[in-house]
Short mmCIF file of N, CA and C in Angstrom, two decimals:
data_model
loop_
_atom_site.label_atom_id
_atom_site.label_comp_id
_atom_site.label_asym_id
_atom_site.label_seq_id
_atom_site.Cartn_x
_atom_site.Cartn_y
_atom_site.Cartn_z
N GLN A 1216 9.65 14.47 13.02
CA GLN A 1216 9.40 15.64 12.20
C GLN A 1216 7.91 15.88 11.99
N VAL A 1217 7.15 14.80 11.80
CA VAL A 1217 5.71 14.87 11.70
C VAL A 1217 5.11 13.81 12.60
N GLN A 1218 4.18 14.22 13.43
CA GLN A 1218 3.47 13.30 14.29
C GLN A 1218 2.01 13.27 13.89
N LEU A 1219 1.45 12.07 13.79
CA LEU A 1219 0.06 11.89 13.41
C LEU A 1219 -0.65 11.17 14.54
N VAL A 1220 -1.77 11.72 14.97
CA VAL A 1220 -2.54 11.15 16.05
C VAL A 1220 -3.96 10.89 15.57
N GLU A 1221 -4.36 9.61 15.58
CA GLU A 1221 -5.70 9.22 15.14
C GLU A 1221 -6.65 9.12 16.33
N SER A 1222 -7.93 9.29 16.04
CA SER A 1222 -8.96 9.10 17.04
C SER A 1222 -10.26 8.72 16.34
N GLY A 1223 -11.19 8.15 17.10
CA GLY A 1223 -12.52 7.87 16.58
C GLY A 1223 -12.84 6.41 16.36
N GLY A 1224 -11.87 5.53 16.53
CA GLY A 1224 -12.14 4.12 16.36
C GLY A 1224 -12.98 3.55 17.48
N GLY A 1225 -13.49 2.35 17.27
CA GLY A 1225 -14.30 1.71 18.29
C GLY A 1225 -15.11 0.56 17.73
N LEU A 1226 -16.08 0.11 18.52
CA LEU A 1226 -16.97 -0.98 18.15
C LEU A 1226 -18.29 -0.43 17.65
N VAL A 1227 -18.73 -0.92 16.50
CA VAL A 1227 -19.99 -0.47 15.92
C VAL A 1227 -20.69 -1.66 15.27
N GLN A 1228 -22.02 -1.64 15.26
CA GLN A 1228 -22.79 -2.70 14.63
C GLN A 1228 -22.80 -2.55 13.12
N PRO A 1229 -22.99 -3.65 12.39
CA PRO A 1229 -23.11 -3.54 10.94
C PRO A 1229 -24.20 -2.54 10.55
N GLY A 1230 -23.90 -1.72 9.56
CA GLY A 1230 -24.81 -0.68 9.14
C GLY A 1230 -24.62 0.64 9.86
N GLY A 1231 -23.80 0.64 10.89
CA GLY A 1231 -23.55 1.85 11.65
C GLY A 1231 -22.50 2.74 11.03
N SER A 1232 -22.15 3.80 11.76
CA SER A 1232 -21.22 4.80 11.25
C SER A 1232 -20.17 5.15 12.29
N LEU A 1233 -19.01 5.54 11.82
CA LEU A 1233 -17.94 6.07 12.64
C LEU A 1233 -17.24 7.18 11.87
N ARG A 1234 -16.66 8.11 12.61
CA ARG A 1234 -15.88 9.18 12.00
C ARG A 1234 -14.49 9.19 12.61
N LEU A 1235 -13.48 8.95 11.79
CA LEU A 1235 -12.10 8.96 12.23
C LEU A 1235 -11.48 10.33 11.97
N SER A 1236 -10.60 10.73 12.87
CA SER A 1236 -9.88 11.99 12.73
C SER A 1236 -8.39 11.75 12.90
N CYS A 1237 -7.59 12.56 12.22
CA CYS A 1237 -6.14 12.47 12.33
C CYS A 1237 -5.56 13.87 12.23
N ALA A 1238 -4.83 14.27 13.25
CA ALA A 1238 -4.20 15.58 13.28
C ALA A 1238 -2.69 15.45 13.14
N ALA A 1239 -2.11 16.22 12.23
CA ALA A 1239 -0.68 16.22 12.00
C ALA A 1239 -0.03 17.42 12.67
N SER A 1240 1.13 17.20 13.27
CA SER A 1240 1.86 18.29 13.90
C SER A 1240 3.36 18.08 13.68
N GLY A 1241 4.14 19.14 13.91
CA GLY A 1241 5.58 19.08 13.74
C GLY A 1241 6.10 20.18 12.83
N SER A 1242 7.35 20.02 12.40
CA SER A 1242 7.99 21.00 11.53
C SER A 1242 7.59 20.75 10.08
N ILE A 1243 6.37 21.09 9.76
CA ILE A 1243 5.78 20.79 8.46
C ILE A 1243 5.88 22.00 7.54
N PHE A 1244 6.42 21.77 6.36
CA PHE A 1244 6.43 22.81 5.33
C PHE A 1244 5.23 22.67 4.41
N THR A 1245 5.03 21.48 3.87
CA THR A 1245 3.94 21.24 2.96
C THR A 1245 3.47 19.80 3.09
N ILE A 1246 2.17 19.62 3.25
CA ILE A 1246 1.57 18.30 3.19
C ILE A 1246 0.89 18.16 1.84
N TYR A 1247 1.37 17.23 1.04
CA TYR A 1247 0.83 17.05 -0.30
C TYR A 1247 -0.41 16.16 -0.29
N VAL A 1248 -0.32 15.05 0.41
CA VAL A 1248 -1.41 14.09 0.43
C VAL A 1248 -1.60 13.58 1.86
N MET A 1249 -2.85 13.42 2.24
CA MET A 1249 -3.19 12.74 3.48
C MET A 1249 -4.15 11.61 3.14
N GLY A 1250 -4.07 10.54 3.91
CA GLY A 1250 -4.93 9.43 3.60
C GLY A 1250 -5.09 8.46 4.75
N TRP A 1251 -5.91 7.46 4.49
CA TRP A 1251 -6.18 6.41 5.45
C TRP A 1251 -5.90 5.05 4.82
N TYR A 1252 -5.19 4.22 5.54
CA TYR A 1252 -4.95 2.84 5.19
C TYR A 1252 -5.56 1.96 6.27
N ARG A 1253 -5.76 0.69 5.95
CA ARG A 1253 -6.24 -0.24 6.96
C ARG A 1253 -5.57 -1.59 6.79
N GLN A 1254 -5.50 -2.33 7.89
CA GLN A 1254 -4.92 -3.65 7.88
C GLN A 1254 -5.68 -4.55 8.83
N ALA A 1255 -6.24 -5.61 8.28
CA ALA A 1255 -6.93 -6.62 9.07
C ALA A 1255 -5.95 -7.73 9.42
N PRO A 1256 -6.21 -8.48 10.49
CA PRO A 1256 -5.31 -9.57 10.86
C PRO A 1256 -5.08 -10.55 9.72
N GLY A 1257 -3.82 -10.84 9.44
CA GLY A 1257 -3.48 -11.78 8.39
C GLY A 1257 -3.58 -11.24 6.98
N LYS A 1258 -3.87 -9.96 6.83
CA LYS A 1258 -4.02 -9.37 5.52
C LYS A 1258 -3.03 -8.23 5.32
N GLN A 1259 -2.83 -7.86 4.06
CA GLN A 1259 -1.93 -6.77 3.73
C GLN A 1259 -2.58 -5.42 4.02
N ARG A 1260 -1.74 -4.44 4.31
CA ARG A 1260 -2.25 -3.09 4.47
C ARG A 1260 -2.69 -2.55 3.12
N GLU A 1261 -3.85 -1.90 3.10
CA GLU A 1261 -4.40 -1.40 1.85
C GLU A 1261 -4.83 0.05 2.00
N LEU A 1262 -4.78 0.75 0.89
CA LEU A 1262 -5.25 2.13 0.85
C LEU A 1262 -6.77 2.14 0.91
N VAL A 1263 -7.31 2.95 1.80
CA VAL A 1263 -8.76 3.14 1.91
C VAL A 1263 -9.18 4.38 1.14
N ALA A 1264 -8.53 5.51 1.42
CA ALA A 1264 -8.86 6.76 0.77
C ALA A 1264 -7.71 7.74 0.92
N GLY A 1265 -7.55 8.62 -0.05
CA GLY A 1265 -6.54 9.65 -0.01
C GLY A 1265 -7.10 10.96 -0.51
N ILE A 1266 -6.48 12.06 -0.08
CA ILE A 1266 -6.92 13.39 -0.50
C ILE A 1266 -5.72 14.31 -0.61
N THR A 1267 -5.65 15.08 -1.70
CA THR A 1267 -4.57 16.03 -1.90
C THR A 1267 -4.90 17.36 -1.25
N SER A 1268 -3.90 18.25 -1.22
CA SER A 1268 -4.12 19.57 -0.65
C SER A 1268 -5.16 20.35 -1.44
N GLY A 1269 -5.33 20.02 -2.72
CA GLY A 1269 -6.32 20.67 -3.55
C GLY A 1269 -7.70 20.06 -3.48
N GLY A 1270 -7.85 18.97 -2.73
CA GLY A 1270 -9.15 18.37 -2.54
C GLY A 1270 -9.47 17.20 -3.45
N SER A 1271 -8.53 16.78 -4.27
CA SER A 1271 -8.75 15.61 -5.11
C SER A 1271 -8.74 14.35 -4.25
N THR A 1272 -9.70 13.46 -4.46
CA THR A 1272 -9.84 12.27 -3.62
C THR A 1272 -9.72 11.00 -4.42
N ASN A 1273 -9.39 9.93 -3.71
CA ASN A 1273 -9.28 8.61 -4.29
C ASN A 1273 -9.74 7.60 -3.25
N TYR A 1274 -10.54 6.61 -3.70
CA TYR A 1274 -11.09 5.62 -2.78
C TYR A 1274 -10.85 4.21 -3.30
N ALA A 1275 -10.69 3.29 -2.37
CA ALA A 1275 -10.72 1.89 -2.73
C ALA A 1275 -12.11 1.52 -3.21
N ASP A 1276 -12.18 0.61 -4.18
CA ASP A 1276 -13.48 0.22 -4.72
C ASP A 1276 -14.42 -0.32 -3.64
N SER A 1277 -13.87 -0.97 -2.65
CA SER A 1277 -14.67 -1.60 -1.61
C SER A 1277 -15.39 -0.60 -0.70
N VAL A 1278 -14.96 0.67 -0.71
CA VAL A 1278 -15.57 1.65 0.18
C VAL A 1278 -16.25 2.79 -0.56
N LYS A 1279 -16.19 2.80 -1.87
CA LYS A 1279 -16.81 3.87 -2.64
C LYS A 1279 -18.32 3.92 -2.37
N GLY A 1280 -18.81 5.12 -2.15
CA GLY A 1280 -20.22 5.29 -1.85
C GLY A 1280 -20.57 5.15 -0.38
N ARG A 1281 -19.64 4.65 0.42
CA ARG A 1281 -19.88 4.47 1.85
C ARG A 1281 -18.98 5.36 2.71
N PHE A 1282 -17.75 5.55 2.27
CA PHE A 1282 -16.78 6.34 3.04
C PHE A 1282 -16.54 7.68 2.34
N THR A 1283 -16.26 8.71 3.13
CA THR A 1283 -15.93 10.02 2.60
C THR A 1283 -14.72 10.58 3.34
N ILE A 1284 -13.69 10.97 2.58
CA ILE A 1284 -12.50 11.57 3.17
C ILE A 1284 -12.56 13.08 2.98
N SER A 1285 -12.09 13.81 3.97
CA SER A 1285 -12.03 15.26 3.88
C SER A 1285 -10.85 15.74 4.70
N ARG A 1286 -10.47 17.00 4.52
CA ARG A 1286 -9.35 17.55 5.28
C ARG A 1286 -9.55 19.03 5.54
N ASP A 1287 -8.94 19.48 6.61
CA ASP A 1287 -8.88 20.88 6.97
C ASP A 1287 -7.41 21.27 6.89
N ASN A 1288 -7.02 21.93 5.81
CA ASN A 1288 -5.61 22.25 5.61
C ASN A 1288 -5.06 23.19 6.68
N ALA A 1289 -5.88 24.10 7.15
CA ALA A 1289 -5.44 25.04 8.16
C ALA A 1289 -5.09 24.33 9.46
N LYS A 1290 -5.77 23.23 9.74
CA LYS A 1290 -5.55 22.47 10.96
C LYS A 1290 -4.69 21.23 10.74
N ASN A 1291 -4.28 20.99 9.49
CA ASN A 1291 -3.53 19.79 9.14
C ASN A 1291 -4.22 18.53 9.67
N THR A 1292 -5.50 18.46 9.43
CA THR A 1292 -6.31 17.37 9.94
C THR A 1292 -7.08 16.71 8.80
N VAL A 1293 -7.14 15.39 8.83
CA VAL A 1293 -7.88 14.63 7.84
C VAL A 1293 -8.94 13.80 8.56
N TYR A 1294 -10.08 13.60 7.90
CA TYR A 1294 -11.19 12.88 8.47
C TYR A 1294 -11.62 11.75 7.54
N LEU A 1295 -12.20 10.74 8.11
CA LEU A 1295 -12.80 9.66 7.34
C LEU A 1295 -14.16 9.35 7.92
N GLN A 1296 -15.20 9.73 7.20
CA GLN A 1296 -16.56 9.40 7.60
C GLN A 1296 -16.92 8.05 7.01
N MET A 1297 -17.25 7.10 7.87
CA MET A 1297 -17.53 5.73 7.45
C MET A 1297 -18.98 5.41 7.75
N ASN A 1298 -19.76 5.18 6.70
CA ASN A 1298 -21.17 4.85 6.83
C ASN A 1298 -21.42 3.44 6.30
N SER A 1299 -22.57 2.89 6.66
CA SER A 1299 -22.97 1.56 6.21
C SER A 1299 -21.86 0.54 6.42
N LEU A 1300 -21.31 0.54 7.60
CA LEU A 1300 -20.16 -0.30 7.89
C LEU A 1300 -20.52 -1.78 7.83
N LYS A 1301 -19.57 -2.56 7.35
CA LYS A 1301 -19.70 -4.00 7.20
C LYS A 1301 -18.66 -4.70 8.06
N PRO A 1302 -18.92 -5.96 8.43
CA PRO A 1302 -17.89 -6.70 9.18
C PRO A 1302 -16.55 -6.74 8.46
N GLU A 1303 -16.57 -6.73 7.13
CA GLU A 1303 -15.34 -6.75 6.36
C GLU A 1303 -14.50 -5.48 6.53
N ASP A 1304 -15.10 -4.43 7.09
CA ASP A 1304 -14.36 -3.20 7.34
C ASP A 1304 -13.54 -3.25 8.61
N THR A 1305 -13.70 -4.30 9.39
CA THR A 1305 -12.95 -4.45 10.64
C THR A 1305 -11.46 -4.48 10.36
N ALA A 1306 -10.72 -3.58 10.98
CA ALA A 1306 -9.28 -3.47 10.75
C ALA A 1306 -8.71 -2.38 11.65
N VAL A 1307 -7.39 -2.33 11.70
CA VAL A 1307 -6.72 -1.18 12.27
C VAL A 1307 -6.55 -0.16 11.16
N TYR A 1308 -7.01 1.04 11.40
CA TYR A 1308 -6.95 2.11 10.42
C TYR A 1308 -5.79 3.04 10.75
N TYR A 1309 -4.94 3.29 9.76
CA TYR A 1309 -3.75 4.10 9.94
C TYR A 1309 -3.84 5.40 9.14
N CYS A 1310 -3.51 6.49 9.78
CA CYS A 1310 -3.41 7.77 9.11
C CYS A 1310 -2.03 7.90 8.46
N ASN A 1311 -1.99 8.51 7.29
CA ASN A 1311 -0.75 8.69 6.55
C ASN A 1311 -0.71 10.08 5.93
N CYS A 1312 0.48 10.65 5.86
CA CYS A 1312 0.64 11.86 5.06
C CYS A 1312 1.96 11.82 4.32
N ASN A 1313 1.99 12.45 3.16
CA ASN A 1313 3.20 12.64 2.37
C ASN A 1313 3.52 14.12 2.45
N ALA A 1314 4.72 14.45 2.98
CA ALA A 1314 4.98 15.84 3.30
C ALA A 1314 6.45 16.19 3.23
N ASN A 1315 6.73 17.46 2.98
CA ASN A 1315 8.04 18.05 3.20
C ASN A 1315 8.06 18.57 4.63
N ALA A 1316 9.02 18.09 5.41
CA ALA A 1316 9.07 18.46 6.81
C ALA A 1316 10.50 18.43 7.32
N GLY A 1317 10.77 19.22 8.35
CA GLY A 1317 12.07 19.24 8.97
C GLY A 1317 13.18 19.55 7.99
N SER A 1318 14.24 18.76 8.04
CA SER A 1318 15.40 18.96 7.17
C SER A 1318 15.37 18.08 5.93
N SER A 1319 14.28 17.38 5.69
CA SER A 1319 14.18 16.49 4.54
C SER A 1319 14.21 17.27 3.24
N TRP A 1320 14.98 16.76 2.28
CA TRP A 1320 15.04 17.38 0.97
C TRP A 1320 13.86 16.98 0.09
N TYR A 1321 13.33 15.80 0.34
CA TYR A 1321 12.27 15.25 -0.48
C TYR A 1321 11.07 14.90 0.39
N PRO A 1322 9.89 14.86 -0.21
CA PRO A 1322 8.71 14.44 0.56
C PRO A 1322 8.89 13.03 1.10
N GLN A 1323 8.39 12.81 2.29
CA GLN A 1323 8.44 11.50 2.92
C GLN A 1323 7.07 11.13 3.47
N ASP A 1324 6.88 9.84 3.66
CA ASP A 1324 5.64 9.34 4.25
C ASP A 1324 5.77 9.26 5.76
N TYR A 1325 4.71 9.66 6.43
CA TYR A 1325 4.63 9.58 7.89
C TYR A 1325 3.36 8.84 8.26
N TRP A 1326 3.43 8.11 9.37
CA TRP A 1326 2.34 7.22 9.77
C TRP A 1326 1.92 7.43 11.21
N GLY A 1327 0.63 7.31 11.45
CA GLY A 1327 0.12 7.26 12.80
C GLY A 1327 0.23 5.86 13.36
N LYS A 1328 -0.11 5.71 14.63
CA LYS A 1328 -0.02 4.42 15.28
C LYS A 1328 -1.22 3.52 15.02
N GLY A 1329 -2.29 4.08 14.51
CA GLY A 1329 -3.47 3.31 14.15
C GLY A 1329 -4.57 3.38 15.19
N THR A 1330 -5.79 3.17 14.73
CA THR A 1330 -6.95 3.09 15.60
C THR A 1330 -7.81 1.92 15.14
N LEU A 1331 -8.28 1.12 16.08
CA LEU A 1331 -9.01 -0.10 15.76
C LEU A 1331 -10.48 0.18 15.52
N VAL A 1332 -10.98 -0.32 14.40
CA VAL A 1332 -12.40 -0.28 14.07
C VAL A 1332 -12.91 -1.71 14.01
N THR A 1333 -13.90 -2.01 14.83
CA THR A 1333 -14.50 -3.34 14.87
C THR A 1333 -15.97 -3.24 14.53
N VAL A 1334 -16.39 -3.94 13.49
CA VAL A 1334 -17.78 -3.95 13.05
C VAL A 1334 -18.35 -5.33 13.34
N SER A 1335 -19.22 -5.41 14.33
CA SER A 1335 -19.75 -6.70 14.76
C SER A 1335 -21.06 -6.50 15.50
N SER A 1336 -21.95 -7.49 15.38
CA SER A 1336 -23.20 -7.47 16.12
C SER A 1336 -23.07 -8.17 17.46
#
């Protein structure tokens, strides 16, 4: 019902920057929230940042001041600008949206397949 495709991951040195993109497609009625999660090997998946259709944002404490989330509602696309990257940011980053789509009566969560971000010298 909703497909999410991430792009922009890769290898970057500490202190560098990357910009992740995620485009949503499918039988979408309303996307309420879009966000980014990440999961490092052996660790739990955690919320990195989220943004509502109205532009309200939320960030994990570990990325505040370094990461910026934004979205283009017309394109159903969410972005994550990551600056001053640290080795601790190394993880698979997953795009997520909460949306009414297809024949669903209630909003559901949809997930992308993930994109790997590696921060290393």
